[in-house]
Amino acid sequence: MQIRTSLIFAGLSLALSVVSPAAHAQSRLATTQIRSASFASSKIGISPDRNVSIYLPAGYANSSKRFPVIYYLGYFFEDHSAPFANNDAKALFDRAIADRTIGDVIVVAADFSTPVGSSWYVNSPATGNWEDFMVRELVPHIDGNYRTLATRESRGLLGDGTGGYGAIRFAMLHPDMFGSVYAMQPFGTGPSIQPTHSRPDFDLLARAKSMDELEGFSRIFTSIYQAFSPNAERGPLYFDPPARRVDGRTVVDAPVMARFHERFGLMGLLPTYADNLKRLRGFKFDWGRQDPIADHIAGAQIFSNRLVEFGVPHEGEEHSGGFRDRHWGSEGRVQTDVLPFFARHLVFHAD
Amino acid sequence: MQIRTSLIFAGLSLALSVVSPAAHAQSRLATTQIRSASFASSKIGISPDRNVSIYLPAGYANSSKRFPVIYYLGYFFEDHSAPFANNDAKALFDRAIADRTIGDVIVVAADFSTPVGSSWYVNSPATGNWEDFMVRELVPHIDGNYRTLATRESRGLLGDGTGGYGAIRFAMLHPDMFGSVYAMQPFGTGPSIQPTHSRPDFDLLARAKSMDELEGFSRIFTSIYQAFSPNAERGPLYFDPPARRVDGRTVVDAPVMARFHERFGLMGLLPTYADNLKRLRGFKFDWGRQDPIADHIAGAQIFSNRLVEFGVPHEGEEHSGGFRDRHWGSEGRVQTDVLPFFARHLVFHAD
Amino acid sequence: MQIRTSLIFAGLSLALSVVSPAAHAQSRLATTQIRSASFASSKIGISPDRNVSIYLPAGYANSSKRFPVIYYLGYFFEDHSAPFANNDAKALFDRAIADRTIGDVIVVAADFSTPVGSSWYVNSPATGNWEDFMVRELVPHIDGNYRTLATRESRGLLGDGTGGYGAIRFAMLHPDMFGSVYAMQPFGTGPSIQPTHSRPDFDLLARAKSMDELEGFSRIFTSIYQAFSPNAERGPLYFDPPARRVDGRTVVDAPVMARFHERFGLMGLLPTYADNLKRLRGFKFDWGRQDPIADHIAGAQIFSNRLVEFGVPHEGEEHSGGFRDRHWGSEGRVQTDVLPFFARHLVFHAD
Amino acid sequence: MQIRTSLIFAGLSLALSVVSPAAHAQSRLATTQIRSASFASSKIGISPDRNVSIYLPAGYANSSKRFPVIYYLGYFFEDHSAPFANNDAKALFDRAIADRTIGDVIVVAADFSTPVGSSWYVNSPATGNWEDFMVRELVPHIDGNYRTLATRESRGLLGDGTGGYGAIRFAMLHPDMFGSVYAMQPFGTGPSIQPTHSRPDFDLLARAKSMDELEGFSRIFTSIYQAFSPNAERGPLYFDPPARRVDGRTVVDAPVMARFHERFGLMGLLPTYADNLKRLRGFKFDWGRQDPIADHIAGAQIFSNRLVEFGVPHEGEEHSGGFRDRHWGSEGRVQTDVLPFFARHLVFHAD
């Protein structure tokens, strides 16, 4: 790192001599709220006022230029502020732009969490229309209120876990809107080794009087089932369970399970949307070999292989890290892989 | 287990009373021909006269009893006689019945091969209606001409490779006809690691003037595509290729690939037919860890895990053998696993 | 197969002549105690009086014949009585012998547990000389006090988990004593995916004042380290830890880790003892694909492949079950695989 | 890429204004020969005159500075010129230095090939002392004749396949000499799935009168056995075979196989040399998920996991590529991963 720093200083001193005024500009982290129409039908208490964080690079203030945008999609329970509050993302973006790892870029993070974890970024009669919120409200709002390069080529998606799922799914369904995708440790990729029905406690799901009683996998799978096996008539949890407990054994309801998987897994969506993914300028995802949940690894490997089967160019990289322990920091993958990826694949200037 | 116990007691009393005369009876291997109506529309030259081998156990001759039937479905290019001509199956069945590994049972093998490999046991506008031949002609013919126990409980399927695929697929689609399935090293189970389009030579497939020019994977995949991506108008090979070569690169036609996989893979059929598989009295398949084609292993593992996901009882056993090298012989799996499996799961007597 | 055939004929003639009196004989489960000299140096409080369960088949009582012996090696914390008290093994053996799944056989189970789990069946300055107890005391005691066929050909090893490890290790080290091995879900087979040092709590191991304070993986790994990284001078836990916590991070002591693995893993022992394993008449182990600990699966697969590399005949079978949930009961693998295995590979009669 | 190019041009124009003379300097690819004393005992005809390619960056010519060195270790059959002649490495290094992906660096490639493939970079009584050649002759020669930063911190190893093996092994054995290692698709990492003895034709190896008769895996494995199972007395192939054919079957010689593996596999060397690897400033290797030889993948994964077990920091990255198809070119991993790796981990200036 010592060396690189010296390179950077060399670069900075050159920059200073030519464009010194710009060097004094500061990046800015703004927070705003959008009044949304997408959650009127939600059964789980989602506020129509949605919080959004917006990172504006140092170059934004003193110019009239337009900039590309990276939409950051968060992990379970993460709100709009998480990368900035927990991972010092503002300073990391500042440094990466200063050392030319990436050009000036806007980063937007909105709150896609629900009381039991994640919206999974989809429309659902149980949870509300999160996909609509993204593509009909958030992106237009950002393009309408900031100097963005409002084309797919200059619009990237970066997701983490559930957000990685959302990023790939948005790329499948809205190819005219997004041109590059990086998903860190995406969930919901391919088939699992351990059955999904081994994770939640179906006795608890059957007797729970409210979402507050849920915890661990039961809580997380409630968010999954509300998104992909929803039933707006079936409170208090508002989903059709793909399995139930009978005499101490788990019994699978195969037709419900079939519908659930038809909607959920990215591998299942792939045949329909492969051609849309082929239009991406850049498509990468990664995961850690030391993840203690073997299915995160197996699913991602199978999904990557399936992308090859359907001829979809991409990079699926398995690193030596554990579960979500390599994302941030000066040696993290946002620094070493994600930003160089967007530097290569986003368009940073109007034609 | 109840069945087996009763068998044993029956066997013991039989041994005590009539052991000497029975010892002189001989098993018999008959060959017959069925005139089929299922291949009239075939484009690839399938004879309407179908050959069938029928093993009748020693106990068949001197009795008026009815017997259960195992339908043996063969491997690529194997005709009706293969297990008997190549693997000494008659002697093996004789010994297994003599030493009570299994009770008296009829074994039927018909010719399901095509000029380029296998029919894959399905109806296809390119190759003819092989599924119809099985369920509308072969099984009724056997039940009409031999003293069979003509119920699903007494009808088993045993397949090898492509035949293993066929066995599991028949169990999915015709649960009223078959009650137990053992698939040795079944193909077409789950998704592959290496893309399917890496196997055939698409340049050769594009320029071939007849099926005779094909060999190796190109020949085998022609049989796959004729079964699952058929096009009766598109001679001389009669299929829509899911990929083609352009400027020396393989380009996937995603919609054709999607249709192909929708019809082909057992994992893709599973959500629709899981409840039928749950009705099986016994369901087992196996494969070898030393198979040099890693995808045979990966696909079978994923399929087994997916059966667990859908709550389908089964045994998926990975052994230490290589590719198809453990099936036959006195230490082979037909002896140590297949026949004990059918001994436990077939019903050997009328109610 | 020769053996089995002769057995069957012997069985038949026996059935014909003496079937009624034999039917009244009963099997017997005896318990005895051996005063052992192998635990004098143990630091962890092992009683010199060792409990042993002995199953004598129905045919034992009214005859002067000699019988083969299966030594059953138990799981973590299991004492000598476990298979009989928890798994109804006596009734299962009775039925299997009655229905001729296997011939008359003696089954012996001794207590190899320690306060923190398992002795792992090895000599250790921390835990005592368990290997010596087995080969110098238990086997000679059984041969001296019961009508056994006291040869390797008629002596089998059956182990479960840690006992599976012990069974394979005894076969490696004492080929003149044991002629066949079946290990159910053996531990300590091959290298793991998750590091071993991720399992125990090294802070707890460092501060514990006695073994009583340990639980879960910390308890289990203490039994592993006492067996394979022992230090008789280093109370109260008596082992050299291969890792420690420093500033909240786990730091590996590579030389200690190297010594630990040199003694522990069966894959590491294999190159030295491969030729001994080749002398086995039968060698089989199995494990479940649905085991939630992925390393049980990965290690067993790698070990099986390594046996092939060294030319050791064996069967390593991965089934669709979970962790230790398929061993017992009328459809369990003791019934369907283990006893048929010993029926094929044990010698049931003196020459 | 369009964007990045524009960034680069911005950087270049700045550079031009301040240090224009340097901009006219050109990089240079030199070839030299070293007279070696390391091959006197070789049995396989290795010339004592060793060819070496040396890339000198543009900044070398007009300065008196010293520069770090990357030693490039080639693949089977590759001589010193391969990366430059086949992969346009000179232009790639030129561009990467120009756009500041990496600072000025010397790259050295010598010929480590043998008549049957690779020396595997080790001393062997059959092939000569290749390790000695590297550490006693090549590195001292380069440091003696070029303005290098002659410390481990400024000396990196980059290897491809067999060269990746050599790179990791040199780092294990000579930690005072090398400070960072990047191995692309290294061989000889961990245990294989398919047995090594399934690859060569042992009948051919037994009857061959000279190395010229060998081809394919038989040729490649001869190079492996000459390196790791050498026998200087046993012409014409000069190795002890770990297996032989008897009656059409492959019979493993377990003691020879044990010695072979003790010397060969990086996983087997790891326990002894783990602490040396921990001294590296940077350690990374990669491989492709689409490699048709499943063992390249399995071995690398197991080795990476074993490094974690021994607490060795590293990055083991599995990408979506095939076998060696992602190394070079403007989107290749030398560009996107290898050079950024050395930019971070090499020291580019004297203290």
Coordinates of N, CA and C in Angstrom, one line a residue, chain A residues 11-99:
Chain A
G11 N 0.1 11.7 -8.4 CA -1.0 12.1 -9.2 C -1.7 13.3 -8.6
L12 N -1.8 13.4 -7.3 CA -2.4 14.5 -6.7 C -1.7 15.8 -6.9
S13 N -0.3 15.7 -6.8 CA 0.4 16.9 -7.0 C 0.3 17.4 -8.4
L14 N 0.3 16.5 -9.3 CA 0.0 16.9 -10.7 C -1.4 17.6 -10.8
A15 N -2.3 16.9 -10.3 CA -3.7 17.4 -10.3 C -3.8 18.8 -9.7
L16 N -3.1 19.0 -8.6 CA -3.1 20.3 -7.9 C -2.6 21.4 -8.8
S17 N -1.6 21.1 -9.6 CA -1.0 22.2 -10.4 C -1.9 22.6 -11.5
V18 N -2.8 21.7 -12.0 CA -3.6 22.1 -13.1 C -5.0 22.5 -12.7
V19 N -5.6 21.8 -11.7 CA -7.0 22.1 -11.4 C -7.2 22.3 -9.9
S20 N -6.4 23.2 -9.4 CA -6.4 23.4 -7.9 C -7.7 23.8 -7.3
P21 N -8.6 24.6 -8.0 CA -9.9 25.0 -7.3 C -10.7 23.7 -6.9
A22 N -10.8 22.8 -7.9 CA -11.5 21.6 -7.6 C -11.1 20.8 -6.4
A23 N -9.8 20.9 -6.1 CA -9.2 20.1 -5.0 C -9.8 20.6 -3.7
H24 N -10.4 21.8 -3.6 CA -10.9 22.2 -2.3 C -12.4 21.8 -2.1
A25 N -13.0 21.4 -3.2 CA -14.4 20.9 -3.1 C -14.5 19.7 -2.2
Q26 N -15.7 19.6 -1.6 CA -15.9 18.4 -0.7 C -17.1 17.6 -1.2
S27 N -17.0 16.3 -1.0 CA -18.2 15.5 -1.3 C -19.2 15.8 -0.3
R28 N -20.5 15.3 -0.6 CA -21.6 15.6 0.4 C -22.5 14.4 0.5
L29 N -23.0 14.1 1.7 CA -23.9 13.0 1.9 C -25.3 13.7 2.3
A30 N -26.2 13.6 1.3 CA -27.5 14.2 1.6 C -28.5 13.1 2.0
T31 N -29.5 13.5 2.7 CA -30.6 12.6 3.1 C -31.9 13.3 2.6
T32 N -32.8 12.5 2.0 CA -34.0 13.1 1.6 C -35.2 12.1 1.8
Q33 N -36.4 12.5 1.6 CA -37.5 11.6 1.8 C -38.4 11.7 0.5
I34 N -38.9 10.6 0.1 CA -39.8 10.5 -1.0 C -41.2 10.0 -0.5
R35 N -42.2 10.8 -0.9 CA -43.6 10.3 -0.6 C -44.0 9.3 -1.7
S36 N -44.2 8.0 -1.3 CA -44.4 7.0 -2.3 C -45.8 6.6 -2.3
A37 N -46.3 6.2 -3.6 CA -47.6 5.6 -3.7 C -47.6 4.1 -3.8
S38 N -46.4 3.5 -3.6 CA -46.3 2.1 -3.9 C -46.7 1.2 -2.7
F39 N -47.0 1.7 -1.5 CA -47.1 0.9 -0.4 C -48.6 1.0 0.2
A40 N -49.5 1.5 -0.6 CA -50.9 1.7 -0.1 C -51.5 0.3 0.3
S41 N -51.1 -0.7 -0.5 CA -51.8 -2.0 -0.3 C -51.0 -2.9 0.6
S42 N -49.9 -2.4 1.1 CA -49.0 -3.3 2.0 C -49.8 -3.7 3.3
K43 N -49.6 -4.9 3.7 CA -50.3 -5.4 4.9 C -49.4 -5.4 6.1
I44 N -48.1 -5.0 6.0 CA -47.2 -5.1 7.1 C -46.7 -3.8 7.6
G45 N -47.4 -2.7 7.3 CA -47.1 -1.4 8.0 C -45.8 -0.8 7.4
I46 N -45.9 -0.5 6.1 CA -44.7 0.2 5.5 C -45.1 1.7 5.3
S47 N -44.3 2.6 5.8 CA -44.6 4.0 5.7 C -44.4 4.5 4.2
P48 N -45.4 5.4 3.8 CA -45.2 5.9 2.5 C -44.1 6.9 2.3
D49 N -43.5 7.3 3.4 CA -42.4 8.3 3.4 C -41.1 7.5 3.4
R50 N -40.4 7.5 2.3 CA -39.2 6.6 2.2 C -37.9 7.4 2.3
N51 N -37.0 7.0 3.1 CA -35.8 7.7 3.3 C -34.7 7.3 2.3
V52 N -34.0 8.2 1.8 CA -33.0 8.0 0.8 C -31.7 8.8 1.1
S53 N -30.5 8.1 1.0 CA -29.2 8.7 1.2 C -28.6 9.0 -0.2
I54 N -28.0 10.1 -0.4 CA -27.4 10.4 -1.7 C -26.0 11.0 -1.5
Y55 N -25.0 10.2 -2.0 CA -23.6 10.7 -2.0 C -23.4 11.5 -3.3
L56 N -22.9 12.7 -3.1 CA -22.6 13.6 -4.2 C -21.1 13.8 -4.2
P57 N -20.4 13.4 -5.2 CA -18.9 13.5 -5.2 C -18.4 14.9 -5.1
A58 N -17.2 15.1 -4.8 CA -16.6 16.4 -4.6 C -16.7 17.2 -5.9
G59 N -16.7 16.6 -7.1 CA -16.8 17.3 -8.3 C -18.1 17.8 -8.6
Y60 N -19.2 17.4 -7.9 CA -20.5 17.8 -8.2 C -20.8 19.2 -7.9
A61 N -20.3 19.7 -6.8 CA -20.7 21.1 -6.3 C -20.3 22.2 -7.3
N62 N -19.1 22.2 -7.7 CA -18.6 23.4 -8.5 C -18.6 23.1 -10.0
S63 N -19.6 22.5 -10.4 CA -19.7 22.2 -11.9 C -21.1 22.1 -12.3
S64 N -21.3 22.1 -13.6 CA -22.7 21.9 -14.1 C -22.7 20.6 -14.9
K65 N -21.7 19.7 -14.6 CA -21.7 18.4 -15.3 C -22.7 17.5 -14.8
R66 N -23.0 16.5 -15.6 CA -23.9 15.4 -15.1 C -23.0 14.2 -14.8
F67 N -23.5 13.3 -13.9 CA -22.7 12.2 -13.4 C -23.5 10.9 -13.4
P68 N -22.7 9.8 -13.5 CA -23.4 8.5 -13.5 C -23.8 8.2 -12.0
V69 N -24.7 7.2 -11.9 CA -25.3 6.9 -10.5 C -25.2 5.4 -10.3
I70 N -24.7 5.1 -9.1 CA -24.7 3.7 -8.6 C -25.8 3.6 -7.5
Y71 N -26.8 2.7 -7.7 CA -27.8 2.5 -6.7 C -27.4 1.4 -5.8
Y72 N -27.3 1.7 -4.6 CA -26.8 0.7 -3.6 C -28.0 0.0 -2.9
L73 N -28.1 -1.3 -3.0 CA -29.3 -2.1 -2.5 C -28.8 -2.8 -1.3
G74 N -29.4 -2.6 -0.1 CA -28.8 -3.1 1.2 C -29.2 -4.5 1.5
Y75 N -28.6 -4.9 2.6 CA -28.8 -6.3 3.2 C -30.1 -6.3 4.1
F76 N -30.5 -7.5 4.5 CA -31.5 -7.6 5.5 C -31.5 -6.5 6.6
F77 N -32.6 -5.9 6.9 CA -32.7 -4.9 8.0 C -31.9 -3.6 7.8
E78 N -31.1 -3.5 6.7 CA -30.4 -2.3 6.5 C -31.3 -1.2 6.0
D79 N -31.2 0.0 6.5 CA -31.9 1.1 6.0 C -31.0 1.9 5.0
H80 N -31.5 3.0 4.6 CA -30.7 3.8 3.6 C -29.4 4.3 4.1
S81 N -29.2 4.4 5.4 CA -28.0 5.0 5.9 C -26.9 4.0 6.2
A82 N -27.2 2.7 6.1 CA -26.3 1.7 6.6 C -24.8 1.8 6.1
P83 N -24.6 1.8 4.8 CA -23.2 1.8 4.3 C -22.4 3.0 4.8
F84 N -23.1 4.1 5.0 CA -22.4 5.3 5.4 C -22.2 5.3 6.9
A85 N -23.2 4.9 7.7 CA -23.2 4.8 9.1 C -22.3 3.7 9.6
N86 N -22.3 2.6 9.0 CA -21.6 1.4 9.5 C -20.3 1.1 8.8
N87 N -20.1 1.6 7.6 CA -19.0 1.1 6.8 C -18.1 2.2 6.3
D88 N -18.4 3.4 6.8 CA -17.6 4.6 6.4 C -17.5 4.7 4.9
A89 N -18.6 4.5 4.2 CA -18.6 4.4 2.7 C -18.2 5.8 2.1
K90 N -18.6 6.9 2.8 CA -18.4 8.2 2.2 C -16.9 8.4 2.1
A91 N -16.1 8.1 3.1 CA -14.6 8.3 3.1 C -14.0 7.4 2.0
L92 N -14.6 6.2 2.0 CA -14.0 5.2 1.0 C -14.3 5.7 -0.5
F93 N -15.5 6.2 -0.7 CA -15.8 6.8 -2.1 C -14.9 8.0 -2.3
D94 N -14.7 8.8 -1.3 CA -13.9 10.0 -1.5 C -12.5 9.6 -1.9
R95 N -11.9 8.7 -1.2 CA -10.5 8.3 -1.5 C -10.4 7.6 -2.9
A96 N -11.4 6.8 -3.2 CA -11.4 6.1 -4.5 C -11.5 7.0 -5.7
I97 N -12.3 8.1 -5.5 CA -12.4 9.1 -6.5 C -11.1 9.9 -6.6
A98 N -10.5 10.2 -5.4 CA -9.3 11.0 -5.4 C -8.1 10.3 -6.0
D99 N -8.1 9.0 -5.8 CA -6.9 8.3 -6.4 C -7.3 7.7 -7.8

